[in-house]
Each structure stands twice: as structure tokens, then as C-alpha cells.
GROMACS .gro file of C-alpha atoms in nm:
model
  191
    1UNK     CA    1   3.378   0.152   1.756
    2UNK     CA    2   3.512   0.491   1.667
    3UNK     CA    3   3.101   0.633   1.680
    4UNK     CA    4   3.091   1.003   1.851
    5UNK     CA    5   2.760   1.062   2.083
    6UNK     CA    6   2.565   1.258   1.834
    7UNK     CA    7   2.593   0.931   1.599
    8UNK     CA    8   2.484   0.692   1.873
    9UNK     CA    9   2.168   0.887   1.991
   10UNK     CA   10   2.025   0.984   1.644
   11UNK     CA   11   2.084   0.542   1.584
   12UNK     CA   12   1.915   0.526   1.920
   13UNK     CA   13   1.650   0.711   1.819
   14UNK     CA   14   1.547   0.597   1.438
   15UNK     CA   15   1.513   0.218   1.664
   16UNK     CA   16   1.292   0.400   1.886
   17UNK     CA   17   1.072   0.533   1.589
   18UNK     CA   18   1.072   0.170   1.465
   19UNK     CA   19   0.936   0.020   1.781
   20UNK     CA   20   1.221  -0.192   1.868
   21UNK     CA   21   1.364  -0.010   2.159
   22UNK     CA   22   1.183   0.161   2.498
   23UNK     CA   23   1.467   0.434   2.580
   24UNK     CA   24   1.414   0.546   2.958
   25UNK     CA   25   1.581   0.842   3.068
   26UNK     CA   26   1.854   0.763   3.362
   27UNK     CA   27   1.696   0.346   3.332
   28UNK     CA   28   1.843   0.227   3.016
   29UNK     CA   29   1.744   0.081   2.719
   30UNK     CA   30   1.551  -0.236   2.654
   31UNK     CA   31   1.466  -0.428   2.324
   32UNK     CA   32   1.117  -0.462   2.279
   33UNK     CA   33   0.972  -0.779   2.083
   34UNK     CA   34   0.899  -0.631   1.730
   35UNK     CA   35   0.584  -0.811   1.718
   36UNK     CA   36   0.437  -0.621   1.970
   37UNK     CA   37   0.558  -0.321   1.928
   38UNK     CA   38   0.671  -0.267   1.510
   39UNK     CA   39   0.487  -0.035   1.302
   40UNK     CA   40   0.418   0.004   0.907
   41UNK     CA   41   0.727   0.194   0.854
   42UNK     CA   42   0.940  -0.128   1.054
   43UNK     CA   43   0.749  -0.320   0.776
   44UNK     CA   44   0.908  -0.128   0.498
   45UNK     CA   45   1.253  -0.135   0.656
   46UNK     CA   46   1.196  -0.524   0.625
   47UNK     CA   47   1.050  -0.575   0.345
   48UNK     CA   48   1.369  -0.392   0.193
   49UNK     CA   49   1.621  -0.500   0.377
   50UNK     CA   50   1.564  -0.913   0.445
   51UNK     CA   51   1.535  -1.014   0.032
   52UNK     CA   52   1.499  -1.368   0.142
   53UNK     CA   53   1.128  -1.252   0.328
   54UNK     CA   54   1.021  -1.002   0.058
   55UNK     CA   55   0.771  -1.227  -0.095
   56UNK     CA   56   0.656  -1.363   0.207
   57UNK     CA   57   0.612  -0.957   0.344
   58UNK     CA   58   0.485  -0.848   0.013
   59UNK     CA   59   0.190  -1.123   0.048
   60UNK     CA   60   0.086  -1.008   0.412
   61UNK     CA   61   0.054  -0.696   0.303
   62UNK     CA   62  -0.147  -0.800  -0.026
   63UNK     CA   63  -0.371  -0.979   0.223
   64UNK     CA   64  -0.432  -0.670   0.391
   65UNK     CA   65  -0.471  -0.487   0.180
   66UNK     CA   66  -0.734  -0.707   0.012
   67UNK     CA   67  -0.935  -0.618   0.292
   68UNK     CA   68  -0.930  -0.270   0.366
   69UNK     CA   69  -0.915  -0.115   0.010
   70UNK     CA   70  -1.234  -0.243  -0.058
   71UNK     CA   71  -1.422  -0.097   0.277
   72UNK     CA   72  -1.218   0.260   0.166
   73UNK     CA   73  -1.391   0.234  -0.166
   74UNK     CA   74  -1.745   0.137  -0.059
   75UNK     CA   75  -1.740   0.430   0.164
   76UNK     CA   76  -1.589   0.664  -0.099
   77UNK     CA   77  -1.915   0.551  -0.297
   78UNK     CA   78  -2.119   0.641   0.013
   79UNK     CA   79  -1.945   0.984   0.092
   80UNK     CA   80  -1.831   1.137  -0.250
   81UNK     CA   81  -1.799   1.465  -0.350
   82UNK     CA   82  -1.887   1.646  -0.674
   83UNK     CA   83  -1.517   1.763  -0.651
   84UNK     CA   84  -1.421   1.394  -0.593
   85UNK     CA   85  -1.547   1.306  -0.924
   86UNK     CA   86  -1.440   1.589  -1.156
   87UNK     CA   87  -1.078   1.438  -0.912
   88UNK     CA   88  -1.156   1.114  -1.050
   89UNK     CA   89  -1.264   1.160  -1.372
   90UNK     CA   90  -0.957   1.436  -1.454
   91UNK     CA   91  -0.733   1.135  -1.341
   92UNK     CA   92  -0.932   0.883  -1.596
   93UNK     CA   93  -0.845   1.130  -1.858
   94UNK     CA   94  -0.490   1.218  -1.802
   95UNK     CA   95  -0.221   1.075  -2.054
   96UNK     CA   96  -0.012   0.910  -1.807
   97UNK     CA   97   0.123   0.558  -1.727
   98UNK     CA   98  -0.132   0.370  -1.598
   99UNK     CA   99   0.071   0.273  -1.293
  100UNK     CA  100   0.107   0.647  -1.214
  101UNK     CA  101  -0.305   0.651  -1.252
  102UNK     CA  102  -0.352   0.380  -1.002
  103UNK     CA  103  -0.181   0.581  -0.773
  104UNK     CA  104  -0.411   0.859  -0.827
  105UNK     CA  105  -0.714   0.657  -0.883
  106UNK     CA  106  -0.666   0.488  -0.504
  107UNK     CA  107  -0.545   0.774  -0.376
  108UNK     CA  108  -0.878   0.993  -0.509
  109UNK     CA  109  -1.050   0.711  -0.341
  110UNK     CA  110  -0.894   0.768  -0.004
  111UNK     CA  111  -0.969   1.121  -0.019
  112UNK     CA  112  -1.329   1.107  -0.078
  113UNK     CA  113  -1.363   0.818   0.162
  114UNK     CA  114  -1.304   1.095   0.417
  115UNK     CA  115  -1.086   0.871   0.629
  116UNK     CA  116  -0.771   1.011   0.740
  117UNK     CA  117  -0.672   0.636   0.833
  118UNK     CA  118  -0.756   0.536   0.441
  119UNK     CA  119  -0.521   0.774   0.354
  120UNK     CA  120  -0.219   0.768   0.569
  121UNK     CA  121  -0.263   0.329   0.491
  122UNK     CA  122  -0.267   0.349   0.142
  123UNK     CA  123   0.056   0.602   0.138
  124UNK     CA  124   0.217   0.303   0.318
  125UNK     CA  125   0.078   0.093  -0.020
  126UNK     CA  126   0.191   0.332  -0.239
  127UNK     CA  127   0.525   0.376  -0.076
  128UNK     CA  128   0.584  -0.026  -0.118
  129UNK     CA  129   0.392  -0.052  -0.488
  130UNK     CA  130   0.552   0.219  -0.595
  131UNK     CA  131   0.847   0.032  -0.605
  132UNK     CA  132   0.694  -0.334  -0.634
  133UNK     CA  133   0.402  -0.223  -0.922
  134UNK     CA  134   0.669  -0.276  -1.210
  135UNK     CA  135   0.623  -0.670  -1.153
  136UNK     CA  136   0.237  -0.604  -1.232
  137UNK     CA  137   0.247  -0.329  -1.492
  138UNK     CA  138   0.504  -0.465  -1.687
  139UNK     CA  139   0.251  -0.667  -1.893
  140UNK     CA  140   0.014  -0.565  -2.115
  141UNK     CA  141  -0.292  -0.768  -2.029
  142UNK     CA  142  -0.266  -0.654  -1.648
  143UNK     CA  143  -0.232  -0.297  -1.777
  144UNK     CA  144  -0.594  -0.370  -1.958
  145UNK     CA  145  -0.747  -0.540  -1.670
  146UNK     CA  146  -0.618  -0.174  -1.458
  147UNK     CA  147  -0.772   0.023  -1.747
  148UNK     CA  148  -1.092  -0.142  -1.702
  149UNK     CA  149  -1.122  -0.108  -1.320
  150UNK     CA  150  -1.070   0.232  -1.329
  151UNK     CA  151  -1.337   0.317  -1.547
  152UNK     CA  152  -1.554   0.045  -1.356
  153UNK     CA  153  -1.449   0.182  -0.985
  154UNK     CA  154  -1.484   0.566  -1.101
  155UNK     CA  155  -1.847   0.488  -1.267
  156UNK     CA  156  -1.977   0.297  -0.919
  157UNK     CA  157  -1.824   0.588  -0.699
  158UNK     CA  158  -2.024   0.883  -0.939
  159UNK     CA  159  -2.327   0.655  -0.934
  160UNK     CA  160  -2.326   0.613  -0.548
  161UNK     CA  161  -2.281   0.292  -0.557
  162UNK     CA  162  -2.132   0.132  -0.295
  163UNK     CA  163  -2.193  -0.261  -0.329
  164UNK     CA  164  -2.079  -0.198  -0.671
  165UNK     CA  165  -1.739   0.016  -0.554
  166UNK     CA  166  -1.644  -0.259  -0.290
  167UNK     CA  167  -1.681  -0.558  -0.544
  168UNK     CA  168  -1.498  -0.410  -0.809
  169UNK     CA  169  -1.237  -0.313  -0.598
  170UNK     CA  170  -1.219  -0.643  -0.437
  171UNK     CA  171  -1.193  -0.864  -0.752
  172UNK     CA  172  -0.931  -0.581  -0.892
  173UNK     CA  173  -0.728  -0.684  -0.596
  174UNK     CA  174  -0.817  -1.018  -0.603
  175UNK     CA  175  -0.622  -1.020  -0.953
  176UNK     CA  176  -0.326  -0.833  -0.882
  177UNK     CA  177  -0.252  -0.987  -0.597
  178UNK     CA  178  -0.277  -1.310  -0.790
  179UNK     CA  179  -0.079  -1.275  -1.043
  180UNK     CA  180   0.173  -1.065  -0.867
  181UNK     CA  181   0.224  -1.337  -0.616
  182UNK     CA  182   0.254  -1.575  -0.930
  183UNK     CA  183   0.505  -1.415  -1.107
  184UNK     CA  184   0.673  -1.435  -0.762
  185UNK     CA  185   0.683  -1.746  -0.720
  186UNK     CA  186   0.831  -1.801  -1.080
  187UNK     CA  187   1.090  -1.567  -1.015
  188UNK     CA  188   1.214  -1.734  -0.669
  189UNK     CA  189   1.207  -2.085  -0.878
  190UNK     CA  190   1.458  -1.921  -1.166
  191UNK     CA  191   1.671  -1.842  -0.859
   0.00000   0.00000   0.00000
């Protein structure tokens, strides 16, 4: 296959990292079942690579997320800083897209959850809506809807409240993931 050693072991070794290969010095190498052994960034290698499963990827990790954003927020409620909310509120201000401030808005969140985990998750969010968001913020009313639960999520977080930061993050997510999953769906149907 004309590949030099160098080549072949650096391969080797990226499969490794993705959790679909146990490499045993002097044993061999053995393919390990993916869904046993696959981490987040084997997720994103699907999601980008096999087009025919990116909506069905992209709405497992909706679901997930649907679930653990709102537990990061409710404790970000709990645990805040007064440097987490002149963070948040310096964000609220800024005159930037608001996909770029939903970045920093759940990302602000993460950080005053005080949750390493939070954090290092929602960078795997951010790495796939980064690239995924345009479907949502391409439309005016979801840009509003954003606008409003940023002002709503930042207010419960100063206030302490934490019921109040888990709903509204919830039913924020509850949307998106709606309507992202919608305009999906009417995209696969044009195809």
C-alpha cells in the first residue's frame, strides 16, 4: 500500500484515541466494539463523516443534552460567583451575534457551575453547534426566543435561583431542539 511505518503507527494510534482499537505491545491488535468502547470525540468523527446518520446523531446528542444542561444551570444558580455575573452580564451586553453569545452565555454557565465535567461536555456541544447552530440562528424568531433566554437564564442565576435556572434552561432546549430537528426533517424530505 506504499504507507512507510511512521504513517501506519500515528493511523494506529488516532483509532486507539477513538476507542476502536486495544494495541498490545508484542500481542497485536484487536478491534474493539465501538459501542463499548467510543468516546465523544468518536461521536464527532461520525457525526461528520456518515451524512446519511447526521440527523439521527445530531438528535442523540440533543437528547442529551436536554438533560444535562439544565442540572449545569441549576447548579450555576446554586454556586455563582459575583465574578460569574459581572461574566454574564458583560456577555448580555456585548454587540455580537447572538449565536456567538450562546456560546458564551452556556459556557459562563459551565464555569460558575464549578464542574469541570460541565465544562469539558459542553465544549463537545459547542464543538458540534458551532457548526450545526446556523440551522437554528438563521431565523429571526429563534434569534428572539435566544434573546429572551438569556436575559431570563442570566436574571435566575444573579437571583440564586435555581428552580428558575433549570426550567428556563430546559424549555430553551426544549425549543431548539424542536425546531432544529424540524427543519431537519424538512430538509431530508427536499432531498
Amino acid at each position: 500500500m506504499n504507507v512507510n511505518r511512521h504513517t501506519l503507527r500515528e493511523a494506529l494510534r488516532k483509532i486507539e484515541h477513538l476507542g476502536l482499537v486495544s494495541i498490545r505491545q508484542g500481542d497485536g491488535i484487536y478491534v474493539k466494539d465501538y459501542r463499548e468502547s467510543g468516546n465523544l470525540e468518536l461521536l464527532k468523527h461520525i457525526l461528520y463523516l456518515k451524512k446519511e446518520r447526521t440527523s439521527e446523531i445530531l438528535k442523540d446528542i440533543l437528547e442529551i443534552r436536554r438533560f444535562i444542561s439544565p442540572e449545569m444551570a441549576y447548579i450555576a444558580a446554586r454556586e455563582r460567583s459575583e465574578e460569574d455575573i459581572s461574566n454574564l452580564q458583560r456577555i448580555l451586553k456585548e454587540d455580537a451575534p447572538v449565536s456567538e453569545k450562546d456560546l458564551a452565555i452556556h459556557q459562563a454557565i459551565a464555569k460558575a457551575s464549578r464542574n469541570i465535567l460541565y465544562i469539558f461536555i459542553l465544549n463537545f456541544f459547542n464543538d458540534v453547534f458551532h457548526d450545526f447552530g446556523q440551522l437554528y440562528f438563521s431565523f429571526r424568531e429563534n434569534r428572539a426566543a435566544s434573546e429572551k433566554f438569556h436575559k431570563n437564564i442570566v436574571k435566575a442565576i444573579t437571583d440564586k435561583n435555581p428552580d428558575s435556572a433549570k426550567r428556563i434552561m430546559h424549555d430553551i432546549l426544549v425549543y431548539a431542539e424542536n425546531i432544529t430537528l424540524k427543519y431537519m426533517e424538512e430538509a431530508d424530505e427536499k432531498i
